[in-house]
XYZ file of C-alpha atoms in Angstrom:
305
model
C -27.330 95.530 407.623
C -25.664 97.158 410.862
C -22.156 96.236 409.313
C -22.929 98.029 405.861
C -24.629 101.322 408.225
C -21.039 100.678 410.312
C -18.823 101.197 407.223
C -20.979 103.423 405.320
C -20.457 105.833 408.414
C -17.082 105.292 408.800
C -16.698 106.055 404.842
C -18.627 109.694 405.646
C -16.441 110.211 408.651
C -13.419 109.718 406.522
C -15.074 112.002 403.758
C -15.734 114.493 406.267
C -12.241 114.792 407.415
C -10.689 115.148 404.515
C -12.595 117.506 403.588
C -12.202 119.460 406.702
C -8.608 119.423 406.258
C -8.768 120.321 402.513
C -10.611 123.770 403.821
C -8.413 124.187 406.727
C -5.333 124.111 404.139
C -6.601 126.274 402.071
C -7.555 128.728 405.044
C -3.940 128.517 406.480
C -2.429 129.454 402.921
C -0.952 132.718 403.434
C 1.029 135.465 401.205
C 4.494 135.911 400.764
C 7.204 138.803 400.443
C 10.578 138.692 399.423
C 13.642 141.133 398.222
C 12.670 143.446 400.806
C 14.443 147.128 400.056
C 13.681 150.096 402.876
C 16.248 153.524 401.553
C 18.286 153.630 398.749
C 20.728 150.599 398.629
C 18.855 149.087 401.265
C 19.877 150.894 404.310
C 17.003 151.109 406.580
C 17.648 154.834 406.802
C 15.308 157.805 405.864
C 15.554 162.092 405.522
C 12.570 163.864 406.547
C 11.414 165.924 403.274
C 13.328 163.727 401.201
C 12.552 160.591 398.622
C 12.537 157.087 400.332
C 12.871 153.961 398.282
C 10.908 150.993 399.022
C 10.835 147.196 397.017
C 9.274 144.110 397.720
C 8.188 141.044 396.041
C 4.969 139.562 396.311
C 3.110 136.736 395.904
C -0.707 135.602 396.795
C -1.715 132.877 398.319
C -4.765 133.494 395.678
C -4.963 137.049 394.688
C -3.692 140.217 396.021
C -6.242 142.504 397.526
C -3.478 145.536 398.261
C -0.437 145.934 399.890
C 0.059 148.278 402.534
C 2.884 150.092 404.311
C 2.602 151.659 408.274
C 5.784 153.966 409.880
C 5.194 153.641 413.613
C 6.850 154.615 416.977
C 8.385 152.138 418.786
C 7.202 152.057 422.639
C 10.875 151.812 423.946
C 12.114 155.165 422.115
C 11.560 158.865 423.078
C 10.488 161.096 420.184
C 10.117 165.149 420.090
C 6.094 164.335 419.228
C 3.635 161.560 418.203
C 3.738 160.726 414.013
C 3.305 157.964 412.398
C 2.346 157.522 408.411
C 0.232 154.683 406.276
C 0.144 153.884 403.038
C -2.476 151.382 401.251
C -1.688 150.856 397.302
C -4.683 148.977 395.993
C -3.349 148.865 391.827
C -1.849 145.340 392.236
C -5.459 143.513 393.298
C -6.450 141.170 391.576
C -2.561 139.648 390.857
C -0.828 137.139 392.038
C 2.447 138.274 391.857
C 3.751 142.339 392.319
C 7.364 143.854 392.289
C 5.857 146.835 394.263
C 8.542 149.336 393.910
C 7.706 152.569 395.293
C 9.218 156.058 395.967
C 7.507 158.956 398.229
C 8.598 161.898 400.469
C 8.667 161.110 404.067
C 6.059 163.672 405.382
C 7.709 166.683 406.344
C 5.751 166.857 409.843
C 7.973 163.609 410.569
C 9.641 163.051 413.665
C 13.186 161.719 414.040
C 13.655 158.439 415.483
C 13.758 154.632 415.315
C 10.332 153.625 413.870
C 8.746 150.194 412.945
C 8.371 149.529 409.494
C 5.291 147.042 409.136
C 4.463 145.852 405.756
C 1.230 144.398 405.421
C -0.143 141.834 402.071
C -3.557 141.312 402.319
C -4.718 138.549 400.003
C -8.611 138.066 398.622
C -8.661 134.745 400.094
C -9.343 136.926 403.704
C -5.616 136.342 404.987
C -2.951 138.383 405.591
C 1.481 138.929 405.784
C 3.056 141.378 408.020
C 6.534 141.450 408.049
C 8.382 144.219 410.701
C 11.427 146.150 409.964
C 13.468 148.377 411.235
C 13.759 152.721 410.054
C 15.355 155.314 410.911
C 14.468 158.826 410.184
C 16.812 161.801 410.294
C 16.325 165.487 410.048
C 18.506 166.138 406.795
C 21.223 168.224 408.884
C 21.966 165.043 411.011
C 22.236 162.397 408.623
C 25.813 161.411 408.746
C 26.569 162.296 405.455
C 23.733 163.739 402.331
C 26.005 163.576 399.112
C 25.346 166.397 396.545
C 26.627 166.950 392.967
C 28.399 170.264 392.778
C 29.300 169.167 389.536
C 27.633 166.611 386.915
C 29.297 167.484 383.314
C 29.420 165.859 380.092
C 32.478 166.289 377.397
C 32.383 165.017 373.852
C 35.684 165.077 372.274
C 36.926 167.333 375.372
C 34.079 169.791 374.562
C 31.216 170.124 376.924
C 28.423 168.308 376.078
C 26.415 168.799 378.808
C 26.977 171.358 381.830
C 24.896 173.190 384.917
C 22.176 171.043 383.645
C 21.786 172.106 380.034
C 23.006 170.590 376.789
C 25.626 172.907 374.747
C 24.051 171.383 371.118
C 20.111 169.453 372.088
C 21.288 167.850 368.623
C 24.167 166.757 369.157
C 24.836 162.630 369.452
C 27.769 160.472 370.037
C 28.924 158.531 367.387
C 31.958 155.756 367.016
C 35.500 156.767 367.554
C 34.114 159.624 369.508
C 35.694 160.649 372.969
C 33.476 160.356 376.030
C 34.278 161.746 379.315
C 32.742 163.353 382.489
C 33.493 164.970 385.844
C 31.216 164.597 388.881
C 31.675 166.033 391.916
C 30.009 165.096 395.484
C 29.836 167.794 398.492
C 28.896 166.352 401.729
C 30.954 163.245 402.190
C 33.255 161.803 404.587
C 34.657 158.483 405.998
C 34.903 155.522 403.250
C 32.937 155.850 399.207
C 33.255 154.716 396.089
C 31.788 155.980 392.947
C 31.023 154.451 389.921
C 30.228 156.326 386.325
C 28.103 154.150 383.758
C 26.984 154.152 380.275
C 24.009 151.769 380.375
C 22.292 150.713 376.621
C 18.343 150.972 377.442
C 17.578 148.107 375.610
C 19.416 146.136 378.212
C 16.373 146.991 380.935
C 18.927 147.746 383.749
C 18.221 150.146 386.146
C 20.503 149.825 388.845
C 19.452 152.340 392.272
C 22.967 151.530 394.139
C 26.204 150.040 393.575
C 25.657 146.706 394.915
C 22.861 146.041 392.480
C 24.900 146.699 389.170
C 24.995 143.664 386.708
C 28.341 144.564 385.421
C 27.630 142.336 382.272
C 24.819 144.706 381.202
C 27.148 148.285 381.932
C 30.083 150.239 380.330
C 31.978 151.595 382.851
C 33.259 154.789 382.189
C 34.705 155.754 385.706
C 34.875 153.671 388.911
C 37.138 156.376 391.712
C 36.710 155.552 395.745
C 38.198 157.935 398.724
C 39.113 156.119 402.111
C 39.639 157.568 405.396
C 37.805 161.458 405.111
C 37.801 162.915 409.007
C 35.712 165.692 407.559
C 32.827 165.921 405.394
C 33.806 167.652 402.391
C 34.113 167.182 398.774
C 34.364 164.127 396.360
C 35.296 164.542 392.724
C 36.762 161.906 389.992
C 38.686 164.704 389.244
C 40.147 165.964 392.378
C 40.824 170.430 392.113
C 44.031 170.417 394.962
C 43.236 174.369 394.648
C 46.115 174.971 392.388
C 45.472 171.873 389.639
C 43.923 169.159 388.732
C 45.657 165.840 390.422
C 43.774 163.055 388.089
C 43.364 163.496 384.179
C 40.216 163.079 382.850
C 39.277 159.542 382.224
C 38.931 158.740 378.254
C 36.236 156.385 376.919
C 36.382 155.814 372.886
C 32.886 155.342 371.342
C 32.738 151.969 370.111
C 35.926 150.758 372.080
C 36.401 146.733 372.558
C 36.690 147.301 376.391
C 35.664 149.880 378.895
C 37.497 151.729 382.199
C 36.590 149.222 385.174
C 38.784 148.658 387.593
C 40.450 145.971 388.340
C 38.948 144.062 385.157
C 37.676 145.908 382.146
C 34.323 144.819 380.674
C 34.368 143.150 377.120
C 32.045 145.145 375.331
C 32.044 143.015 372.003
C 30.897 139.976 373.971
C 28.667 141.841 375.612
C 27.334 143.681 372.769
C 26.735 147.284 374.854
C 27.215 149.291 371.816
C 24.475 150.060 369.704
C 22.112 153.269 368.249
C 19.938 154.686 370.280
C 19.329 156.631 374.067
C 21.505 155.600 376.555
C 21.752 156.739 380.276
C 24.841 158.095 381.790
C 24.271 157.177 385.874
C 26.527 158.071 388.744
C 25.873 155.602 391.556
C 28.126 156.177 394.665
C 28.192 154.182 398.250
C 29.395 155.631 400.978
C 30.804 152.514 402.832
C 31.336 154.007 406.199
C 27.781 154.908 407.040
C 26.060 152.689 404.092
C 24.338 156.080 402.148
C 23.613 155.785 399.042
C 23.498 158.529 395.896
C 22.145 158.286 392.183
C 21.910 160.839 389.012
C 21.456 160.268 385.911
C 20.322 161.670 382.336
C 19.487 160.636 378.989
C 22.141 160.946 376.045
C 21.970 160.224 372.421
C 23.773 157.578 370.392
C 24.347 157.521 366.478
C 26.478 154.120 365.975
C-alpha cells in the first residue's frame, strides 16, 4: 500500500510539473516585430512640422491588444526644452498579425535632437515587446538637404498633359502608340541622388515609398537620371535648363512599347504584362545618397489600351 501511495505521488509530482512548465511557457511567449521603417526610405531622420513614415510588422504571441509608439529624450543629449510625444493605435486588437504602417506630423512644438524611438506591442495574453531605435529630428532649415518639385509636368504626344498641378483636358487618356513623357525638377539638393520616374499599373498593388523598395518586375520605367558630386544645394531636373538651353532631350516612352527606359537594362513589358486599361500612377521617387533623404510624388493618370 505505501509503494502504490509512493508512485501515485510521484505520478502527481510529475503531473504537477508539467503542468507548471506548460503555464510558464505560455507566460514567457512574447510578441514579435519585424521590417522596422522610422522616415521615408528608412532613414531614422525626421522634420519638425513635416510627415514621418513609420512600418512595422507584427505578430502576437495570442492577440494584439495595441501597438504603441513613444519619442523620448535621451539623458546624454542637450536639447533647447523638454518634449517628448506618444502614440497608442488600438484598431489592430484583437489580430494576430498587423503591417502597422503609419504617417503623422511630428508636433510642431518639437525639439531638435537625438531622441529614442521605443516601440511598444502589447499582446492580450498580459505581455509585452519594446524594441528601441534611434531618431533624429531637425528643424526643416537644417536638414541637410529637403528636396522640392519646382516642376512636376506631364506631356502626351509633346503636349502638356498635366502642368502647375492641373490637367490641360480632365478627359483626356493615354492610349497605344501614344507618346509619354515628363519633366521633374527638384530644388534643394546637393551631394550624391538619383531619381527614378515610374508608370506603375494599379492592379499590380505596388506602392513603392523610396527607391530601394521598387520591385522593378512590377514598374515601367519611364526615366531613371542621378547627379554626383553637388558642393551646393541647388537644383535637380531630368531635364537640366544650363540658362541658355536645354542639355538632355526629353525622354520618349511609346504607349504600349515591348520595353521601357531603365538604365542599364530595360524592363520587358510583354513578359511582364504592365500594359493594360485602366488608372495608373505616375511616381517620382528620388534618393539622395549622400545624406540618405528620401522624396516621393505622385498622381493618378488615365489609360485607354
Amino acid at each position: 500500500m505505501k509503494t502504490t501511495k509512493l508512485i501515485l505521488a510521484l505520478f502527481a509530482a510529475i503531473a504537477f510539473s508539467s503542468c507548471s512548465n506548460d503555464d510558464s511557457e505560455k507566460e514567457q511567449a512574447i510578441p514579435a516585430i519585424d521590417k522596422i521603417e522610422l522616415g521615408l526610405g528608412n532613414n531614422e531622420t525626421a522634420a519638425i512640422g513635416q510627415d514621418f513614415h513609420f512600418n512595422a510588422e507584427v505578430t502576437a504571441a495570442d492577440k494584439i491588444e495595441n501597438v504603441q509608439v513613444k519619442i523620448v529624450q535621451k539623458s546624454s543629449e542637450n536639447y533647447s526644452k523638454p518634449w517628448s510625444h506618444e502614440i497608442t493605435w488600438v484598431q489592430y486588437a484583437g489580430a494576430k498579425n498587423a503591417t502597422v504602417h503609419k504617417h503623422f506630423d511630428i508636433p510642431e512644438d518639437a525639439a531638435e535632437g537625438k531622441y529614442d524611438f521605443i516601440i511598444t506591442v502589447n499582446d492580450q495574453n498580459g505581455t509585452k515587446l519594446e524594441v528601441k531605435k534611434n531618431l533624429t529630428i531637425f528643424k526643416l532649415e537644417n536638414i541637410p538637404v529637403n528636396p522640392v518639385a519646382s516642376v512636376f509636368t506631364v506631356f502626351i504626344n509633346d503636349a502638356f498633359m498635366y502642368r502647375k498641378g492641373k490637367f490641360s483636358d480632365p478627359d483626356a487618356k493615354f492610349k497605344n502608340n501614344d507618346i509619354f513623357g515628363s519633366q521633374v525638377t527638384l530644388e534643394g539638393v546637393k551631394g550624391d541622388g538619383i531619381m527614378y520616374l515610374l508608370l506603375i499599373n494599379k492592379n499590380t498593388k505596388h506602392n513603392p515609398e523610396s527607391v530601394d523598395q521598387i520591385d522593378f518586375s512590377k514598374v515601367i520605367v519611364y526615366d531613371v537620371f542621378e547627379h554626383k558630386n553637388m558642393a551646393e544645394a541647388g537644383q535637380f531636373s531630368n531635364i537640366p535648363w544650363d540658362g541658355v538651353q536645354f542639355t538632355r532631350d526629353t525622354p520618349k516612352l511609346t504607349i504600349g512599347a515591348a520595353k521601357d527606359n531603365n538604365s542599364p537594362v530595360q524592363q520587358d513589358l510583354i513578359t511582364n504584362k504592365l500594359w493594360a486599361t485602366g488608372n495608373y500612377t505616375f511616381l517620382v521617387l528620388y534618393k539622395n545618397t549622400t545624406y540618405n533623404i528620401n522624396f516621393s510624388q505622385s498622381i493618378e493618370l488615365p489609360f485607354a489600351l
